[in-house]
mmCIF file of C-alpha atoms in Angstrom:
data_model
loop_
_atom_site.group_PDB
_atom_site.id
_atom_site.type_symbol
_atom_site.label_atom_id
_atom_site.label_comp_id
_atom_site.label_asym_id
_atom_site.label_seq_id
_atom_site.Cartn_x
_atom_site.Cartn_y
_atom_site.Cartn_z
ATOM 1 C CA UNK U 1 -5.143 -4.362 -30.054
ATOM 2 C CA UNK U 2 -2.287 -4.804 -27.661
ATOM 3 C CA UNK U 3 -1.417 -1.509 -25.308
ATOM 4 C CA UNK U 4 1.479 -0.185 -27.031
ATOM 5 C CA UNK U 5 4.328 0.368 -24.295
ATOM 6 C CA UNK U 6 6.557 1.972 -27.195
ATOM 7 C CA UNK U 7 8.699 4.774 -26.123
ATOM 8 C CA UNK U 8 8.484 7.208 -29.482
ATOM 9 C CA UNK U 9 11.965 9.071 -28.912
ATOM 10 C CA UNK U 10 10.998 12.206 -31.229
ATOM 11 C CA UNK U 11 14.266 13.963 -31.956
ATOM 12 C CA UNK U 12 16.024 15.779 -34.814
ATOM 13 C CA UNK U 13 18.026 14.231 -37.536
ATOM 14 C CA UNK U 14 20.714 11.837 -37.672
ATOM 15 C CA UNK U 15 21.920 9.186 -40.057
ATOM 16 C CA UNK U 16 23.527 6.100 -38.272
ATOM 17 C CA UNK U 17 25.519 3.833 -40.471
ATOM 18 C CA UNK U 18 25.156 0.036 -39.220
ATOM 19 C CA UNK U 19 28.169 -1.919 -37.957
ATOM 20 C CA UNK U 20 28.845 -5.700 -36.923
ATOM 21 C CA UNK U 21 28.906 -8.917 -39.320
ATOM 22 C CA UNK U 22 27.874 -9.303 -42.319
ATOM 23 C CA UNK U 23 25.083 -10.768 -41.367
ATOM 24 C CA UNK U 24 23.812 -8.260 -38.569
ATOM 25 C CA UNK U 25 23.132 -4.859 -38.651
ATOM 26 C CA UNK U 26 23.966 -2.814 -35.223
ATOM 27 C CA UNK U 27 23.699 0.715 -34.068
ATOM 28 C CA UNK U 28 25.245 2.068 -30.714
ATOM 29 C CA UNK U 29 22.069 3.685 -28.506
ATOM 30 C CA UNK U 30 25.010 6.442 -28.462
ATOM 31 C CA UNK U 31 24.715 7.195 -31.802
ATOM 32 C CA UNK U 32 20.718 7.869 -31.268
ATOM 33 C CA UNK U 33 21.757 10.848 -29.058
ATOM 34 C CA UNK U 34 19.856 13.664 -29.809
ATOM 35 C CA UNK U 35 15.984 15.276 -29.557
ATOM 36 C CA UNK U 36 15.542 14.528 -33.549
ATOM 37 C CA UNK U 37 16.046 10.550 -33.337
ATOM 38 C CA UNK U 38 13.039 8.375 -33.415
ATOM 39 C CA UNK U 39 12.428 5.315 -31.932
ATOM 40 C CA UNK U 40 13.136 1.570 -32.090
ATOM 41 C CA UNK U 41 10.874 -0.925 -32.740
ATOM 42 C CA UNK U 42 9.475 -4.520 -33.038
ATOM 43 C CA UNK U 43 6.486 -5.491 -34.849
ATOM 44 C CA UNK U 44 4.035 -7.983 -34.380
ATOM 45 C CA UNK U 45 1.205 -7.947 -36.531
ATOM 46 C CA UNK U 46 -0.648 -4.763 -36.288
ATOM 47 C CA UNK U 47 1.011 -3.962 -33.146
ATOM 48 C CA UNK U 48 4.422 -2.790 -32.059
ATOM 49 C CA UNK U 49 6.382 -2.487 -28.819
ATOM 50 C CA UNK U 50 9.576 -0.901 -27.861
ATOM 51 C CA UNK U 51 13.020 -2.355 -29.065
ATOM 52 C CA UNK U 52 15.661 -2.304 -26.490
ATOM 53 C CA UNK U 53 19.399 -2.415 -26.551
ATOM 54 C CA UNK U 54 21.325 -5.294 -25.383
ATOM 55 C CA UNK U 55 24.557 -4.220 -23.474
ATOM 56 C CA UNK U 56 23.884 -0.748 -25.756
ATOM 57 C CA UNK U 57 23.535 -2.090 -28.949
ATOM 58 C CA UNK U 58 20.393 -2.137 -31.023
ATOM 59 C CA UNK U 59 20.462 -5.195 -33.400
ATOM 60 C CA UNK U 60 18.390 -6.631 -36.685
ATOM 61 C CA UNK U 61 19.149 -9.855 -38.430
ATOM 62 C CA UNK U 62 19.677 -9.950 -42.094
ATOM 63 C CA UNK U 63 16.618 -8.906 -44.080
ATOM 64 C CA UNK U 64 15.013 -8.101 -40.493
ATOM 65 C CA UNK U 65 12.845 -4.953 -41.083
ATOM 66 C CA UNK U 66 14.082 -2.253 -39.332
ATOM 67 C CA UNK U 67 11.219 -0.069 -37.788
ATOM 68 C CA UNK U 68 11.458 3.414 -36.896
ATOM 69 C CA UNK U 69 8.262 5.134 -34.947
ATOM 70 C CA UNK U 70 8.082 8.840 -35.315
ATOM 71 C CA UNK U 71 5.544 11.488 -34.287
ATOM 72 C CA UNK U 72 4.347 11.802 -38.248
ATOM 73 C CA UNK U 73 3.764 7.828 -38.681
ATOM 74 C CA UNK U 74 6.237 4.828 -38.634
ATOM 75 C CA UNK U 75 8.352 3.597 -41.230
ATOM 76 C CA UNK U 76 10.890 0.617 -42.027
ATOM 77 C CA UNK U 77 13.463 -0.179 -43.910
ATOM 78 C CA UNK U 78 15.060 -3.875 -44.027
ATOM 79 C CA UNK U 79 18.847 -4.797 -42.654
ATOM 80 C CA UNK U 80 20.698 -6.070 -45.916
ATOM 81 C CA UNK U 81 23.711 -5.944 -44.642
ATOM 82 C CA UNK U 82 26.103 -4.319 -42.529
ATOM 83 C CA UNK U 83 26.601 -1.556 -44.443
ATOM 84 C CA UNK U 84 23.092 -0.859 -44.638
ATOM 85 C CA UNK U 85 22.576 2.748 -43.637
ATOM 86 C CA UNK U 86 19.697 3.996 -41.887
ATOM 87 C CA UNK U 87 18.140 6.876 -41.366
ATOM 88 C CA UNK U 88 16.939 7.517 -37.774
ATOM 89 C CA UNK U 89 15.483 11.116 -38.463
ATOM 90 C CA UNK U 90 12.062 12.647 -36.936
ATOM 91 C CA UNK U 91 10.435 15.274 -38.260
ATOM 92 C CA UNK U 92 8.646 16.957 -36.221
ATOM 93 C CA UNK U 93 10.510 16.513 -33.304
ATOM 94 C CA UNK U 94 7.438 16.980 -30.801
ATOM 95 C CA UNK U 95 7.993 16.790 -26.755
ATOM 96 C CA UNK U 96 7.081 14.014 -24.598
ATOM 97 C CA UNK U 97 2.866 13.825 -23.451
ATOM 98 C CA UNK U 98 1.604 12.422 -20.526
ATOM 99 C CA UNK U 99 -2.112 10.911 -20.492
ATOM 100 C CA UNK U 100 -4.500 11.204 -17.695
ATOM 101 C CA UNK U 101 -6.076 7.791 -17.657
ATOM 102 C CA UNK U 102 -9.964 6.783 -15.900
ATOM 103 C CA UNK U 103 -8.479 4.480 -13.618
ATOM 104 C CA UNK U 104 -8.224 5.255 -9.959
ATOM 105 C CA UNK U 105 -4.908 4.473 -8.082
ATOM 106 C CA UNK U 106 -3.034 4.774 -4.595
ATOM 107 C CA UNK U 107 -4.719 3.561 -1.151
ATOM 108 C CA UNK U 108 -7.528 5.802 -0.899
ATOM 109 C CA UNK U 109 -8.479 5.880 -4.534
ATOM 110 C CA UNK U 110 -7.563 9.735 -4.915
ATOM 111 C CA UNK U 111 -5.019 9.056 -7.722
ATOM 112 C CA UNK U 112 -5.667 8.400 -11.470
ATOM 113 C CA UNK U 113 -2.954 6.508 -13.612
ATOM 114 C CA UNK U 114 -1.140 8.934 -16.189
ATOM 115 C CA UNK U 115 0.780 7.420 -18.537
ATOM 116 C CA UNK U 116 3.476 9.242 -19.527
ATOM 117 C CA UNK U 117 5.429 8.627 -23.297
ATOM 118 C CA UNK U 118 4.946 10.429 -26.778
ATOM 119 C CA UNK U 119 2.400 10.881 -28.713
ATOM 120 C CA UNK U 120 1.813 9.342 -32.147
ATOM 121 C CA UNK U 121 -0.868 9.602 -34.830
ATOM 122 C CA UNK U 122 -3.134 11.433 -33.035
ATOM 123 C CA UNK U 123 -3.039 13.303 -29.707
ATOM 124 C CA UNK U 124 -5.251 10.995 -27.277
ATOM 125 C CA UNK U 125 -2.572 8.155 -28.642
ATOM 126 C CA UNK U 126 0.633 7.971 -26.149
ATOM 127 C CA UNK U 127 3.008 5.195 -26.472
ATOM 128 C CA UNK U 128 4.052 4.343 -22.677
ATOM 129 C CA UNK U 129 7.422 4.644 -20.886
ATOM 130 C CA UNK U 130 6.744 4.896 -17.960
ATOM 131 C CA UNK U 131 2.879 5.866 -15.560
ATOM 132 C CA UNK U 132 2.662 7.585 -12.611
ATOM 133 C CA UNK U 133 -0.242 7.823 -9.930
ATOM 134 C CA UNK U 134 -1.478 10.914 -9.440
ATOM 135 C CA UNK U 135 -3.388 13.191 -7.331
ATOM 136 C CA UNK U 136 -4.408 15.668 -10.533
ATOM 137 C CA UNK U 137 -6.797 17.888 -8.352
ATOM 138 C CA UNK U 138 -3.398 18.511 -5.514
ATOM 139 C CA UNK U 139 -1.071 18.518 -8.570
ATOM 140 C CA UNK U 140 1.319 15.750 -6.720
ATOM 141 C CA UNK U 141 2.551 12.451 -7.219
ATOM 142 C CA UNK U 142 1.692 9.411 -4.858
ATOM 143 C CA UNK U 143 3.861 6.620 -6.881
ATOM 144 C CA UNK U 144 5.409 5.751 -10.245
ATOM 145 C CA UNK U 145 6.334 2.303 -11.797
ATOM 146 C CA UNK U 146 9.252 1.365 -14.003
ATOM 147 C CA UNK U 147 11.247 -1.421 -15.258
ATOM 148 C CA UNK U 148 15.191 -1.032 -15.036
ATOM 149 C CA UNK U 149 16.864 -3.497 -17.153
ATOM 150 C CA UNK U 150 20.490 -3.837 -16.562
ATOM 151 C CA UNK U 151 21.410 -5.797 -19.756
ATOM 152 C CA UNK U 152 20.450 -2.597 -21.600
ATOM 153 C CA UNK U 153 22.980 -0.636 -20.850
ATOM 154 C CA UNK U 154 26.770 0.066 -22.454
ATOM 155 C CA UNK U 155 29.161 -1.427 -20.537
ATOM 156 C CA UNK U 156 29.998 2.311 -19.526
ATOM 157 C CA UNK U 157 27.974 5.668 -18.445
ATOM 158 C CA UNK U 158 27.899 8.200 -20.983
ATOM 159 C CA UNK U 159 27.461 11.710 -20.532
ATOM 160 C CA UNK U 160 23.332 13.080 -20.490
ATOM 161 C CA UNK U 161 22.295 16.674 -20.465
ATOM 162 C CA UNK U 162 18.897 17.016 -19.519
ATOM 163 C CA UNK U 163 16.537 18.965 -22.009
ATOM 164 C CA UNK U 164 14.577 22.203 -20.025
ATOM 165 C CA UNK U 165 12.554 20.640 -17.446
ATOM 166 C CA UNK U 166 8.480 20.360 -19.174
ATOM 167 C CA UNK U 167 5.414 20.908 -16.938
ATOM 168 C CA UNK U 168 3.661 18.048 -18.269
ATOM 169 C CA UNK U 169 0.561 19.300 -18.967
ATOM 170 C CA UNK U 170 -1.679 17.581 -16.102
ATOM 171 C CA UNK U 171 -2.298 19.892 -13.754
ATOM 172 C CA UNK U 172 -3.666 23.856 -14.238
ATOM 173 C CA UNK U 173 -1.080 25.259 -11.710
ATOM 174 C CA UNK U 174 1.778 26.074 -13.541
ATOM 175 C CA UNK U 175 4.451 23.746 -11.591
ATOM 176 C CA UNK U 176 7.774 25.677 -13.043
ATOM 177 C CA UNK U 177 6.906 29.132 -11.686
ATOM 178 C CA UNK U 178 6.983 27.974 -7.662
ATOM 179 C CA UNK U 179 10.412 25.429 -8.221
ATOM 180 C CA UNK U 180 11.863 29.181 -9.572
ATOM 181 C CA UNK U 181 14.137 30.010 -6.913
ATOM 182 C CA UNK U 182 12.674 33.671 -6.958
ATOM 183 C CA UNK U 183 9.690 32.106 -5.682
ATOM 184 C CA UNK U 184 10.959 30.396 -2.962
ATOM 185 C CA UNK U 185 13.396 32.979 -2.155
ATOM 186 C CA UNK U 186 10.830 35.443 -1.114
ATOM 187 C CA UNK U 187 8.624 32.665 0.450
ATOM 188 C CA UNK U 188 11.115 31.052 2.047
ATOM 189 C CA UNK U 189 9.926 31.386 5.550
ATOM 190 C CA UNK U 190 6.301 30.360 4.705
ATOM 191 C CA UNK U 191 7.963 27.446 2.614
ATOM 192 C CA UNK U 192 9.652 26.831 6.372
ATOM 193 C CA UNK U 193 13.593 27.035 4.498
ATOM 194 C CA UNK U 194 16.629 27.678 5.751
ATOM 195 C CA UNK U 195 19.530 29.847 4.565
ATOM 196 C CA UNK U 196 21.000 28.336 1.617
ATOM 197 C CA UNK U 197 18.622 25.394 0.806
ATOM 198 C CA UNK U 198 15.717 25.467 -1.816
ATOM 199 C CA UNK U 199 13.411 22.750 -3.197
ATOM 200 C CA UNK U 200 13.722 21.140 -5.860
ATOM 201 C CA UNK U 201 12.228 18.338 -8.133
ATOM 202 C CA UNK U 202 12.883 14.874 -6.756
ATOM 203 C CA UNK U 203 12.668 12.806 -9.298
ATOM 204 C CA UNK U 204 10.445 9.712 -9.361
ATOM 205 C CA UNK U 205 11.554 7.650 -12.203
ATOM 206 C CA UNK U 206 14.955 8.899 -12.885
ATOM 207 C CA UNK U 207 16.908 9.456 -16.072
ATOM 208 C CA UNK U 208 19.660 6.956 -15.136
ATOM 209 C CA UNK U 209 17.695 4.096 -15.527
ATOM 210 C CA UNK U 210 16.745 4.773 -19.131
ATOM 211 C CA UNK U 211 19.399 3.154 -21.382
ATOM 212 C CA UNK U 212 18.601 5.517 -24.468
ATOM 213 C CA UNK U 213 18.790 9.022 -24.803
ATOM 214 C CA UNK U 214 15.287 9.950 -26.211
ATOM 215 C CA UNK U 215 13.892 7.519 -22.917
ATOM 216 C CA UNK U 216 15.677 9.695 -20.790
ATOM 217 C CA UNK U 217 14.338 12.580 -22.265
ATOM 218 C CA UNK U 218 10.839 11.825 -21.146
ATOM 219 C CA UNK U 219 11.769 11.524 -17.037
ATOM 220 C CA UNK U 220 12.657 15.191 -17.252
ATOM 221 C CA UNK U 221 8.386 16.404 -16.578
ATOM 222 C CA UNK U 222 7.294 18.121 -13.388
ATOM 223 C CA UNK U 223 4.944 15.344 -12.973
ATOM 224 C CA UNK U 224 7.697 13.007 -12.339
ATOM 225 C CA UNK U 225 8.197 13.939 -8.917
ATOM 226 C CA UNK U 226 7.699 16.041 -5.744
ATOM 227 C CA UNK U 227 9.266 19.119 -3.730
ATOM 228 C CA UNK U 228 12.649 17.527 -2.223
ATOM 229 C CA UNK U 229 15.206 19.313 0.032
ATOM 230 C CA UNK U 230 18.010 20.082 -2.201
ATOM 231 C CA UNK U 231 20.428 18.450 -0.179
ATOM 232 C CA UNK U 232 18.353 15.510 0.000
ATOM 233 C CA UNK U 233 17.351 15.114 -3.554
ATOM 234 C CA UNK U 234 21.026 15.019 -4.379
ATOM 235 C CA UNK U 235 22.263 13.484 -1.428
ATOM 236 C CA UNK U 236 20.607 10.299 -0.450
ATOM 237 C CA UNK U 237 17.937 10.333 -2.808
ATOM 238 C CA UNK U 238 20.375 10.223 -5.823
ATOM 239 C CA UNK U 239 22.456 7.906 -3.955
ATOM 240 C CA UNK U 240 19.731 5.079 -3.752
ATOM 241 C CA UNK U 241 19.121 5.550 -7.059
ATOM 242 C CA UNK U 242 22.520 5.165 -8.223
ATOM 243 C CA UNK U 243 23.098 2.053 -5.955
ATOM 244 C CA UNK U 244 20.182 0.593 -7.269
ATOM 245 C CA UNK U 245 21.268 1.072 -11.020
ATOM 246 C CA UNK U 246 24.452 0.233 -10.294
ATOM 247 C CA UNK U 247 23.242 -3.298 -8.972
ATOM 248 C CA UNK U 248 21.066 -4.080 -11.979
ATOM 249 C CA UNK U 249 24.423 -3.103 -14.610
ATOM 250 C CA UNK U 250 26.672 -4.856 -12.699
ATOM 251 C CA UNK U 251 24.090 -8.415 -12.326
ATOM 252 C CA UNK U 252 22.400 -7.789 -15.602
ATOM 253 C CA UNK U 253 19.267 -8.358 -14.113
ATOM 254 C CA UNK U 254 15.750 -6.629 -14.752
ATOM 255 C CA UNK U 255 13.550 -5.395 -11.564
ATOM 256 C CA UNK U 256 10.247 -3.350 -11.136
ATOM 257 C CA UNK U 257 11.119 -0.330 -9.457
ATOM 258 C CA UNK U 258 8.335 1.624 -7.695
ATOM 259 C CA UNK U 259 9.107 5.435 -6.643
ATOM 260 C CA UNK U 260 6.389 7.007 -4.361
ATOM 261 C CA UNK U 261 6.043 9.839 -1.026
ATOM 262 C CA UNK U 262 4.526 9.836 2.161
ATOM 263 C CA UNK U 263 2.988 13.078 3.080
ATOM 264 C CA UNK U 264 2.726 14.261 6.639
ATOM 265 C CA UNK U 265 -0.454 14.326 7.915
ATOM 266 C CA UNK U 266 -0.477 18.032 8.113
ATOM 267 C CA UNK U 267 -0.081 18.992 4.342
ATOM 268 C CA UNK U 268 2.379 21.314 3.550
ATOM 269 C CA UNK U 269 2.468 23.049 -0.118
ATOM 270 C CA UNK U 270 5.120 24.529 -2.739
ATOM 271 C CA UNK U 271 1.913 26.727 -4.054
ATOM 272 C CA UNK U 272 0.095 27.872 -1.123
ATOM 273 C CA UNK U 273 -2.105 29.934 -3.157
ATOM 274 C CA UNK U 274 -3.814 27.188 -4.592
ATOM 275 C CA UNK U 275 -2.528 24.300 -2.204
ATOM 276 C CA UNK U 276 -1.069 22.405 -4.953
ATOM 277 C CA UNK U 277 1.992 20.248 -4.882
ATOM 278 C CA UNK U 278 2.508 18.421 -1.675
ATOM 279 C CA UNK U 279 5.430 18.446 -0.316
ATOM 280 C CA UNK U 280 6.447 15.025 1.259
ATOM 281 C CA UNK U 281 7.808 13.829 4.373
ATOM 282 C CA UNK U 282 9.472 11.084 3.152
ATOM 283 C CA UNK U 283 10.163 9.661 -0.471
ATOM 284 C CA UNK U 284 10.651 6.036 -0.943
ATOM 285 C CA UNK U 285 11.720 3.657 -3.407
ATOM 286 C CA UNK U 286 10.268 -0.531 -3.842
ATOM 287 C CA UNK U 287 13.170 -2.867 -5.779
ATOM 288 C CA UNK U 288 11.886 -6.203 -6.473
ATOM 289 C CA UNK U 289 13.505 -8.807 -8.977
ATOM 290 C CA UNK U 290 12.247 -11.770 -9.224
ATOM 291 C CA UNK U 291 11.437 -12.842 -5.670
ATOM 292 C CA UNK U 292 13.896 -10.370 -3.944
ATOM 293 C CA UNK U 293 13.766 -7.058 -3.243
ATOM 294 C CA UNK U 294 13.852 -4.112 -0.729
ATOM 295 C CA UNK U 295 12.113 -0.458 0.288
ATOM 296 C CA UNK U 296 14.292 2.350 0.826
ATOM 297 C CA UNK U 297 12.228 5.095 2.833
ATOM 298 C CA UNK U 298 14.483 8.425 3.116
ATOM 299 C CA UNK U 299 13.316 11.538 5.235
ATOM 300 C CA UNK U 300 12.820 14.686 3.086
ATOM 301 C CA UNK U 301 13.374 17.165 6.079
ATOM 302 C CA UNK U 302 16.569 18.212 7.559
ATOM 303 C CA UNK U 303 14.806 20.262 10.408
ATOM 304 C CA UNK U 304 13.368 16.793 11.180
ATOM 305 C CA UNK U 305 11.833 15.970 14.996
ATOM 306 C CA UNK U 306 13.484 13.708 16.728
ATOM 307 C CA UNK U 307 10.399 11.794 16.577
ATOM 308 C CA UNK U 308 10.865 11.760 12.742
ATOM 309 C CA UNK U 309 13.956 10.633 12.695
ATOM 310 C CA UNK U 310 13.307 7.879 15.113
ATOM 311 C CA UNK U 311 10.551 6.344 12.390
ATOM 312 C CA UNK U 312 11.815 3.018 10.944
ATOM 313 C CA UNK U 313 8.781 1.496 8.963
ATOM 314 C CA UNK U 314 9.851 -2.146 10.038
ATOM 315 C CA UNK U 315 11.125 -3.416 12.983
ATOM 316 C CA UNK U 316 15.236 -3.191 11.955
ATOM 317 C CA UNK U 317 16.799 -1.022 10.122
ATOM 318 C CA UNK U 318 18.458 -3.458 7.308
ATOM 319 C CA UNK U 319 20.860 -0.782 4.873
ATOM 320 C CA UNK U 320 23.926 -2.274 7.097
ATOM 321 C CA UNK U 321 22.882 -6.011 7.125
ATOM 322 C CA UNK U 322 22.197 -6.090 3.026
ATOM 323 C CA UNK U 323 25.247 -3.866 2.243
ATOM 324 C CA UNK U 324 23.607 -0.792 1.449
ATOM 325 C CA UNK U 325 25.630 1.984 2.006
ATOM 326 C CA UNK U 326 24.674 5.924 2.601
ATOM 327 C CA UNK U 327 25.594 8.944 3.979
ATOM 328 C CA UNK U 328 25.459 9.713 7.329
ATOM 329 C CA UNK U 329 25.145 13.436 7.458
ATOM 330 C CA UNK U 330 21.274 13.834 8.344
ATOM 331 C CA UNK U 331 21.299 17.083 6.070
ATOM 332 C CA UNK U 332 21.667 14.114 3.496
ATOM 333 C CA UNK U 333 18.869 12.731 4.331
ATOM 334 C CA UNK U 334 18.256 9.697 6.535
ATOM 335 C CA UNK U 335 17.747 6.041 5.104
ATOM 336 C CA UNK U 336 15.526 3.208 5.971
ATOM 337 C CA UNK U 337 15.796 -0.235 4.634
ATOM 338 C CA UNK U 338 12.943 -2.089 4.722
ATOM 339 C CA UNK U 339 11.058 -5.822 3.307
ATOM 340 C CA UNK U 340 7.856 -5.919 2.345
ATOM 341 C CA UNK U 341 5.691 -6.342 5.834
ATOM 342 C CA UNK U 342 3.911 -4.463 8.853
ATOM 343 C CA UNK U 343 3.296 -0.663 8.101
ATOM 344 C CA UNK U 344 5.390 -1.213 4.410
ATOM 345 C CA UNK U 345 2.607 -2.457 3.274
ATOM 346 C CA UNK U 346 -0.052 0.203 3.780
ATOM 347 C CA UNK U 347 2.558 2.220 1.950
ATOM 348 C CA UNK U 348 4.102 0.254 -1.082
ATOM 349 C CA UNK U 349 1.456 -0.728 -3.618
ATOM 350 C CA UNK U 350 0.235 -4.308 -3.623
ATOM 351 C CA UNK U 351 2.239 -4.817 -6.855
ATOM 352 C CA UNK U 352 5.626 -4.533 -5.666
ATOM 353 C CA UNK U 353 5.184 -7.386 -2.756
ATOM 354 C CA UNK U 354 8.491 -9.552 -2.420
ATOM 355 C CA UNK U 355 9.783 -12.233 0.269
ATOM 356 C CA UNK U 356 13.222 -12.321 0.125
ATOM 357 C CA UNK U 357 15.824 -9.526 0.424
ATOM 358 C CA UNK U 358 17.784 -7.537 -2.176
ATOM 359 C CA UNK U 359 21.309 -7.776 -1.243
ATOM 360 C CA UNK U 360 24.227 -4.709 -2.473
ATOM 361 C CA UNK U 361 26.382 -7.546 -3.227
ATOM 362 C CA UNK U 362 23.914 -9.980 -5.434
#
């Protein structure tokens, strides 16, 4: 049987009422906006896969079975017209699961692949978003891989309000206690802070790119990302990712987008009791569509050396040459643009090679 990669959105209770011609049925992803919605999706024999949007709009032809995957089973109903209402309720509305897999991952084999969705049927079943690769025994993330789809989305942003923040259930340190700003507070020489910053989660795969509420829902784990300085993680962290969305909305493109660290070779720890979850030196991000694509590297430590900052991981520098555009304040974060070659690719998985360059203005 086929691996399911079926996003099971588990949410509440909501009744959509169809719109379009008489010969479609439609439903806004807006109106599937809450925790108790369930999922779309498209059946093919015995299997079924995830049912996206197209520009935002979920749509059946007439007498097109309608299927609806929920924590408790899946059900159907068929599109008769546009009037046809259907239900989009889940009950129970159960949290997102993430599933430590056999395989090994990362360049030294010290990752495993988690795959990370919600569960249905029974609880060693996940339906997959989105996997990460992941160092359970240091309780920290090496990479992630997603696909960001830019016909997906509506034509405009709406607002998202992120459910409380899950551990994930990987790893046996308890990952919300030492992001508590208590904690780091009174560690916050150890943690080697300075007066007014804190970590915080950097996200890997981030809710933006997730065209559907209930996807989005799933990005907000522990597990999906590392210790970032605060004023990195929303400076040019978020900015990347935003520029990167941005492009794939704007071209209505799909590309592969791989998320991943590099730790110094010193480790350095959020819980130094245990010395769990790494804290990296830099994060980095691998776009590739089709045969374009680019590696944005950006250094996760404003007290940086100046032998840090000096790193380029490829010979130039290209942000400037392929319009990429970030901020210059260092406490920002500083931004390398890179193609696949020399020391890129002892970093970037094998899977995200490319030849040519993704452009800002494609």
């Amino acid at each position: 049987m086929k691996s399911l990669v079926s996003i099971f959105l588990l949410l509440g209770s909501l009744v959509c009422l169809t719109l379009g011609t008489e010969n479609l049925c439609q439903i806004s992803a807006s109106n599937v906006n809450s925790r108790s919605h369930g999922v779309f999706l498209n059946q093919d024999g015995d299997d079924y896969f995830i049912k996206s949007p197209s520009s935002g709009l979920f749509q059946w032809d007439k007498n097109q079975a309608v299927v609806i995957g929920c924590p408790n089973g899946i059900r159907s109903t068929n599109c008769e017209s546009s009037s046809t209402r259907i239900s989009t309720t889940c009950s129970p509305s159960l949290g997102p699961a993430a599933k430590v897999t056999s395989k090994s991952c990362g360049k030294s084999e010290e990752g495993r692949v988690i795959q990370l969705g919600y569960p249905y049927g029974s609880k060693d079943k996940v339906s997959i978003s989105y996997t990460l690769c992941f160092n359970v025994k240091k309780c920290s993330v090496l990479y992630s891989r997603h696909s960001l789809a830019g016909a997906n989305f509506l034509p405009k942003n709406l607002s998202y309000v992120a459910p409380t923040t899950r551990n994930g259930g990987v790893c046996s340190t308890t990952i919300d206690y030492f992001y508590a700003n208590s904690w780091q507070e009174r560690n916050r020489n150890a943690l080697g802070l300075t007066r007014g910053h804190l970590y915080q989660r950097a996200p890997m795969v981030p809710a933006i790119d997730h065209p559907v509420y209930s996807w989005k829902t799933f990005t907000n784990v522990y597990v999906n990302g590392a210790p970032g300085w605060d004023s990195v993680v929303q400076g040019n962290w978020a900015k990347v990712t935003e520029q990167v969305n941005a492009l794939a909305r704007r071209t209505k493109q799909s590309y592969v987008v791989y998320s991943g660290v590099v730790y110094p070779n010193q480790d350095r720890f959020l819980d130094r009791n245990t010395n769990t979850i790494k804290i990296p030196q830099w994060f980095w991000k691998a776009v590739s569509g089709s045969r374009n694509g680019v590696v944005f590297f950006v250094l996760n430590n404003i007290l940086a050396s100046r032998e840090e900052k000096a790193k380029k991981f490829c010979p130039q520098d290209l942000c400037e040459v392929l319009g990429w555009r970030f901020d210059k304040d260092e406490s920002k974060g500083l931004v390398r643009c890179c193609n696949f070659e020399g020391e890129v690719t002892k970093i970037v998985p094998e899977d995200a090679r490319f030849s040519n360059l993704l452009q800002q203005n494609e």
